[in-house]
Amino acid sequence: MRDEFQLIRELLRHRPRPGNEVEVDVGDDAAVICPRSGMSLVVTCDTMMETVHFLPCTMAASDIGWKGMAANISDIAAMGGNPIGAVISLAAPEEWSDGQLAEVYRGLGEAAQRFGVSILGGDTVRSPKHLVLTITLLGEVEKGKALLRSSARPGDIVFVTGDLGSSAAGLHLLQREDAEEWQGCFSSLVQAHQRPIPRVDAGRLLLASGLVPACDDISDGLAQEASEIAEASGVRLVLEGERIPLAPDMRAYAWECGIDPLNWALSGGEDFQLLGTGSRDTWEALRERATACGIDLIPVGWVEAGTPGVDYVENGKRKPLTQKGYNHFAANG
Ligand SMILES: Nc1ncnc2c1ncn2[C@@H]1O[C@H](COP(=O)(O)OP(=O)(O)O)[C@@H](O)[C@H]1O
Ligand SMILES: Cc1ncc(C[n+]2csc(CCOP(=O)(O)OP(=O)(O)O)c2C)c(N)n1
Ligand SMILES: [Mg+2]
Ligand SMILES: [Mg+2]
Ligand SMILES: [Mg+2]
């Protein structure tokens, strides 16, 4: 029989050392943190749910922890912030052994360590069926400077920070009956799905440049995130299909499967790159500054005045984008 308090001690045993902002650490009724002066708190929350976000064939226990943390860090990155500390809710079924749960926390701790996140506390309950991992992440951002979805302006360039669709391709591969035969050749896709890297580096650079009006992270696919910026800013985004960056491995795997790789980029989700807009006048300066820091900003379209929404240009023809992103309550969810 599992002991709740023994399990909590086990899960927290190897957590990263708390950062300087932590006034009261895990172990009391609540944690106390103090952001640096001149900084505002940024708060976000995301859940990883067995069957919805992962299956035994798609993710090892440690990957679940990494990805749960990475998905939250990505939302802080999209605001231009720095992550500070996490509060973690774990609902665990009896079928998951203490060892497996410790593995979830090992992966979670690896991501926390890499991105400077303190584990501030959490809650542990029994789940009658599936594993559910919910993380609330706190971060800090310079007061009044957070990057918003609502600041895109007509004339802006639309850009992304890296390849799209690889995570969806990795998920497709991992769910094949003959997945093992494919994993060796396309390990980068599996890696993109299981161990995404949130773009805190890019978010911080975009904020520091002062040249980026709007930003969003790509959790639900480019189509959905572009429409979020369009709606929030009251503008029309125009995406150019040919410019959307696709990893060579992703193209090759899609070709093997007879699938259009752009569908994975537009609708697949979980890439956790950033989507942003920047003024045309300062675009070259911004791009050079990013390149100097090893960050690619890839132009994928532009912003126009018009009915809020997204248009798509393919083979020189422009039309409203029909692809939808990931939606938990739709057919693709
Ligand atoms: N159940 C909820 N209660 C309150 N706010 C929510 C809930 N679900 C989502 N939100 C808020 O709605 C907005 C959109 O959520 P979501 O699409 O999940 O964002 P993201 O893709 O960045 O994680 C966010 O501001 C989020 O905090
Ligand atoms: C087994 C399995 N099926 C489907 C998916 C694909 N999937 C699940 S949730 C999701 C979108 C991102 O998750 P969400 O909870 O919407 O995160 P948020 O947008 O709130 O950051 C995707 C693409 C998956 N990762 N695993
Ligand atoms: Mg969310
Ligand atoms: Mg987001
Ligand atoms: Mg979503």
XYZ file of C-alpha atoms and ligand atoms in Angstrom:
389
model
C 0.000 0.000 0.000
C 1.327 3.422 -0.978
C 2.028 6.049 1.690
C 1.230 9.597 0.552
C 3.826 11.328 2.724
C 6.586 8.843 1.999
C 5.835 9.267 -1.749
C 6.056 13.083 -1.519
C 9.435 12.816 0.242
C 10.668 10.461 -2.503
C 9.438 12.719 -5.310
C 11.147 15.770 -3.850
C 14.413 14.089 -2.875
C 16.372 15.117 -5.986
C 14.718 18.436 -6.780
C 16.927 21.316 -7.930
C 18.282 23.675 -5.250
C 15.821 26.604 -4.761
C 16.744 29.957 -6.319
C 17.361 33.234 -4.465
C 13.766 34.418 -5.014
C 12.464 31.641 -2.749
C 11.822 32.989 0.761
C 9.960 29.920 2.088
C 10.675 26.625 0.323
C 8.548 23.512 -0.175
C 7.453 21.882 3.087
C 5.275 24.570 4.694
C 1.583 25.264 4.018
C 2.570 27.477 1.100
C 5.761 28.773 -0.443
C 6.797 32.432 -0.376
C 8.682 34.009 -3.242
C 9.926 37.497 -3.892
C 10.464 38.629 -7.512
C 13.357 41.036 -8.123
C 12.532 44.732 -7.937
C 11.317 46.184 -11.221
C 9.848 42.815 -12.230
C 6.209 41.703 -12.422
C 5.045 38.159 -11.732
C 3.882 36.065 -14.733
C 1.652 33.069 -13.952
C 0.545 30.178 -16.148
C -0.919 26.686 -15.781
C -0.960 23.615 -18.060
C -1.988 19.988 -17.611
C -0.618 16.697 -18.968
C -3.295 14.011 -18.944
C -2.782 10.323 -19.730
C -4.552 9.346 -23.022
C -4.915 13.042 -24.017
C -1.249 14.166 -23.896
C 0.553 10.831 -23.710
C 0.224 7.053 -23.913
C 2.627 4.335 -22.781
C 3.762 3.993 -26.421
C 4.501 7.704 -26.885
C 6.261 8.826 -23.712
C 8.454 7.347 -20.979
C 7.616 8.513 -17.445
C 10.577 10.920 -17.364
C 9.473 12.452 -20.714
C 6.037 13.217 -19.223
C 7.697 15.219 -16.456
C 10.028 17.031 -18.870
C 7.242 17.910 -21.293
C 4.816 19.042 -18.568
C 7.434 21.456 -17.300
C 8.541 22.490 -20.811
C 4.969 23.282 -21.918
C 4.563 25.642 -18.962
C 7.975 27.257 -19.433
C 6.994 27.860 -23.066
C 4.058 30.054 -21.989
C 6.383 32.152 -19.808
C 8.809 32.381 -22.769
C 5.952 33.626 -24.983
C 5.469 36.546 -22.573
C 9.181 37.368 -22.768
C 9.649 36.255 -19.167
C 11.998 34.133 -17.128
C 10.549 31.143 -15.257
C 11.149 31.116 -11.483
C 9.184 28.459 -9.640
C 6.582 25.732 -10.057
C 3.724 24.313 -8.001
C 2.868 20.779 -9.075
C -0.346 18.781 -8.730
C 0.024 15.039 -9.231
C -2.998 12.726 -9.473
C -1.592 9.188 -9.514
C -3.396 5.888 -10.144
C -2.376 2.897 -8.016
C -1.115 1.084 -11.140
C 1.732 3.600 -11.438
C 4.560 2.418 -9.144
C 6.459 4.793 -6.850
C 9.464 4.183 -9.113
C 7.552 5.361 -12.199
C 6.300 8.443 -10.372
C 9.870 9.191 -9.278
C 10.838 8.979 -12.973
C 8.159 11.580 -13.838
C 9.786 13.833 -11.239
C 13.267 13.091 -12.543
C 12.298 14.389 -16.011
C 10.443 17.315 -14.480
C 13.512 18.103 -12.349
C 15.813 17.966 -15.395
C 13.733 20.620 -17.177
C 13.462 22.655 -13.959
C 17.236 22.546 -13.466
C 17.972 23.488 -17.068
C 15.668 26.531 -17.015
C 16.306 27.688 -13.436
C 12.904 26.696 -12.017
C 12.528 26.031 -8.267
C 9.997 23.436 -7.133
C 7.892 25.452 -4.683
C 5.356 22.832 -3.658
C 2.336 20.964 -4.917
C -0.369 18.479 -4.057
C -0.652 14.698 -4.373
C -3.906 12.756 -4.718
C -5.001 9.290 -5.804
C -6.535 9.114 -9.260
C -9.067 6.337 -9.980
C -7.733 5.905 -13.509
C -5.309 8.135 -15.409
C -2.190 10.031 -14.417
C -2.737 13.797 -14.407
C 0.141 16.227 -13.961
C -0.802 19.898 -13.588
C 1.874 22.533 -13.195
C 1.397 26.152 -12.201
C 4.492 28.076 -13.139
C 5.538 31.481 -11.871
C 7.942 33.678 -13.749
C 9.087 37.263 -13.815
C 9.115 39.872 -16.539
C 10.203 43.520 -16.629
C 7.250 45.657 -15.423
C 5.028 46.800 -18.299
C 7.161 45.020 -20.913
C 5.497 41.588 -21.318
C 4.998 40.464 -24.946
C 1.270 40.268 -25.717
C -0.891 38.595 -28.365
C -2.789 41.844 -28.812
C -0.066 44.144 -30.198
C 0.307 43.026 -33.845
C -0.062 45.972 -36.257
C -0.746 46.192 -40.014
C 2.588 46.187 -41.867
C 4.343 43.913 -39.323
C 6.335 40.887 -40.460
C 5.150 37.552 -39.000
C 7.931 35.202 -37.929
C 8.593 31.914 -36.100
C 11.686 30.805 -34.175
C 12.204 27.323 -35.671
C 10.929 24.219 -37.467
C 7.265 23.292 -37.102
C 5.419 19.980 -37.347
C 8.212 17.728 -36.053
C 6.388 16.930 -32.815
C 3.242 15.844 -34.660
C 5.349 13.727 -37.011
C 7.065 12.150 -33.979
C 3.665 11.377 -32.447
C 2.517 9.790 -35.711
C 5.668 7.634 -35.805
C 5.407 6.551 -32.156
C 1.823 5.367 -32.650
C 2.673 3.034 -35.564
C 2.637 -0.678 -34.903
C 6.111 -0.877 -36.456
C 7.387 2.210 -34.584
C 10.613 0.491 -33.532
C 11.691 0.065 -37.154
C 11.335 3.809 -37.789
C 12.680 5.291 -34.561
C 16.354 4.935 -35.442
C 16.047 6.805 -38.749
C 13.811 9.549 -37.401
C 14.992 9.952 -33.802
C 14.911 13.771 -34.141
C 11.118 13.610 -34.571
C 10.718 11.390 -31.524
C 12.945 13.787 -29.581
C 10.875 16.783 -30.743
C 7.732 15.090 -29.439
C 9.107 13.771 -26.150
C 11.600 16.446 -25.122
C 10.586 19.813 -26.610
C 12.816 22.789 -25.768
C 10.904 25.918 -24.713
C 12.325 29.095 -26.277
C 13.114 31.209 -23.231
C 16.257 32.374 -25.056
C 14.189 33.739 -27.952
C 11.487 35.254 -25.720
C 14.065 37.110 -23.637
C 15.848 38.373 -26.734
C 12.604 39.567 -28.330
C 11.656 41.415 -25.158
C 15.114 42.960 -24.743
C 15.097 44.204 -28.349
C 12.000 46.305 -27.675
C 11.132 45.681 -31.354
C 8.583 42.894 -31.064
C 4.984 43.850 -30.589
C 3.160 40.502 -30.478
C 4.194 36.998 -29.407
C 2.584 33.613 -28.702
C 3.945 30.101 -28.259
C 2.950 27.341 -30.677
C 1.239 24.681 -28.559
C -1.798 24.134 -30.778
C -0.289 24.514 -34.266
C 0.594 27.586 -36.333
C -2.985 27.925 -37.650
C -4.480 28.279 -34.170
C -1.775 30.533 -32.726
C -1.866 32.835 -35.779
C -5.615 33.176 -35.352
C -5.153 33.927 -31.606
C -2.855 36.856 -32.489
C -5.205 38.005 -35.279
C -8.241 37.984 -32.952
C -6.444 39.574 -30.002
C -4.929 42.333 -32.191
C -7.950 42.896 -34.468
C -5.868 42.341 -37.630
C -5.511 39.880 -40.518
C -2.426 37.622 -40.610
C -1.254 36.336 -43.995
C 0.883 33.149 -43.894
C 2.970 31.993 -46.846
C 3.014 28.188 -47.064
C 6.379 28.018 -48.840
C 8.111 29.935 -46.067
C 7.011 27.752 -43.137
C 10.177 26.051 -41.860
C 10.064 22.232 -41.916
C 12.913 20.007 -40.704
C 14.372 17.819 -43.500
C 13.639 14.683 -41.419
C 10.041 15.761 -41.035
C 9.636 16.298 -44.783
C 11.242 12.902 -45.447
C 9.002 11.085 -42.957
C 5.861 12.832 -44.264
C 6.846 11.836 -47.803
C 7.246 8.196 -46.674
C 3.730 8.354 -45.178
C 2.121 10.201 -48.100
C 1.098 13.048 -45.772
C 1.350 16.794 -46.515
C 3.991 18.004 -44.020
C 2.408 21.477 -43.922
C -0.666 19.981 -42.263
C 1.494 18.886 -39.330
C 3.068 22.356 -39.159
C -0.299 24.145 -39.267
C -2.422 21.805 -37.175
C -0.160 19.391 -35.272
C 0.921 21.487 -32.308
C 3.320 20.903 -29.394
C 6.305 22.408 -31.229
C 6.709 25.140 -28.594
C 8.458 27.521 -30.965
C 7.427 31.175 -30.700
C 5.267 33.029 -33.234
C 5.842 36.784 -33.285
C 5.346 39.953 -35.263
C 7.833 42.770 -35.747
C 7.709 46.119 -37.532
C 8.986 45.972 -41.131
C 11.210 49.027 -40.540
C 13.214 47.365 -37.787
C 12.992 43.791 -39.093
C 16.537 43.515 -40.453
C 18.023 44.948 -37.236
C 15.964 42.529 -35.149
C 16.917 39.548 -37.263
C 20.629 40.423 -37.148
C 20.516 40.866 -33.412
C 18.854 37.451 -33.033
C 21.300 35.758 -35.414
C 24.206 37.136 -33.371
C 22.735 35.271 -30.369
C 22.271 32.043 -32.361
C 18.488 32.507 -32.658
C 16.781 32.130 -36.063
C 13.820 34.364 -36.838
C 12.128 32.970 -39.935
C 9.628 35.231 -41.739
C 6.416 33.351 -42.602
C 4.085 36.179 -43.592
C 2.786 39.642 -42.764
C 0.013 41.548 -40.988
C -2.728 43.561 -42.711
C -5.715 45.617 -41.637
C -8.953 43.683 -42.184
C -11.433 41.292 -40.627
C -9.569 39.441 -37.862
C -8.476 36.049 -39.178
C -5.772 34.258 -41.133
C -5.165 34.001 -44.892
C -2.860 31.463 -46.483
C -0.834 31.875 -49.668
C -0.088 28.668 -51.579
C 1.186 28.464 -55.183
C 0.650 32.204 -55.524
C -3.043 31.923 -54.547
C -4.370 33.559 -51.408
C -7.403 32.285 -49.496
C -8.700 32.073 -45.936
C -6.834 29.392 -43.982
C -9.027 26.328 -43.613
C -6.754 24.255 -41.383
C -7.562 24.419 -37.694
C -5.175 23.904 -34.795
C -5.505 21.378 -31.988
C -8.771 21.725 -30.071
C -9.513 19.528 -27.043
C -13.198 19.283 -27.877
C -13.008 18.907 -31.655
C -12.559 15.840 -33.871
C -8.761 16.201 -33.802
C -8.763 16.403 -29.971
N -10.301 26.573 -17.057
C -9.808 27.812 -17.175
N -10.076 28.740 -16.253
C -9.582 30.002 -16.368
N -8.822 30.412 -17.386
C -8.523 29.528 -18.343
C -8.982 28.183 -18.286
N -8.504 27.525 -19.362
C -7.782 28.418 -20.064
N -7.785 29.616 -19.466
C -7.136 30.850 -19.956
O -7.500 31.054 -21.318
C -6.396 31.532 -22.094
C -6.127 30.570 -23.254
O -5.742 29.284 -22.742
P -4.861 28.267 -23.570
O -5.391 28.209 -24.958
O -4.724 27.001 -22.806
O -3.474 29.032 -23.614
P -2.081 28.370 -23.981
O -2.292 27.671 -25.299
O -1.154 29.536 -24.066
O -1.745 27.427 -22.859
C -5.231 31.663 -21.130
O -5.156 32.995 -20.678
C -5.608 30.730 -19.991
O -5.024 31.126 -18.765
C -1.549 10.273 -27.175
C -1.565 11.671 -27.735
N -2.554 12.043 -28.562
C -2.564 13.302 -29.061
C -1.573 14.198 -28.741
C -1.557 15.547 -29.380
N -1.924 16.638 -28.484
C -2.453 16.480 -27.270
S -2.732 17.955 -26.500
C -2.146 18.833 -27.820
C -2.135 20.341 -27.853
C -1.354 20.979 -26.757
O -1.869 20.670 -25.489
P -2.818 21.668 -24.694
O -3.338 20.963 -23.501
O -3.864 22.256 -25.603
O -1.763 22.760 -24.276
P -1.913 24.358 -24.312
O -2.388 24.745 -25.683
O -2.914 24.706 -23.258
O -0.533 24.852 -23.992
C -1.747 17.958 -28.836
C -1.202 18.405 -30.143
C -0.560 13.749 -27.881
N 0.450 14.545 -27.494
N -0.575 12.472 -27.402
Mg -3.021 26.095 -21.776
Mg 0.615 29.567 -24.970
Mg -4.109 24.052 -26.343
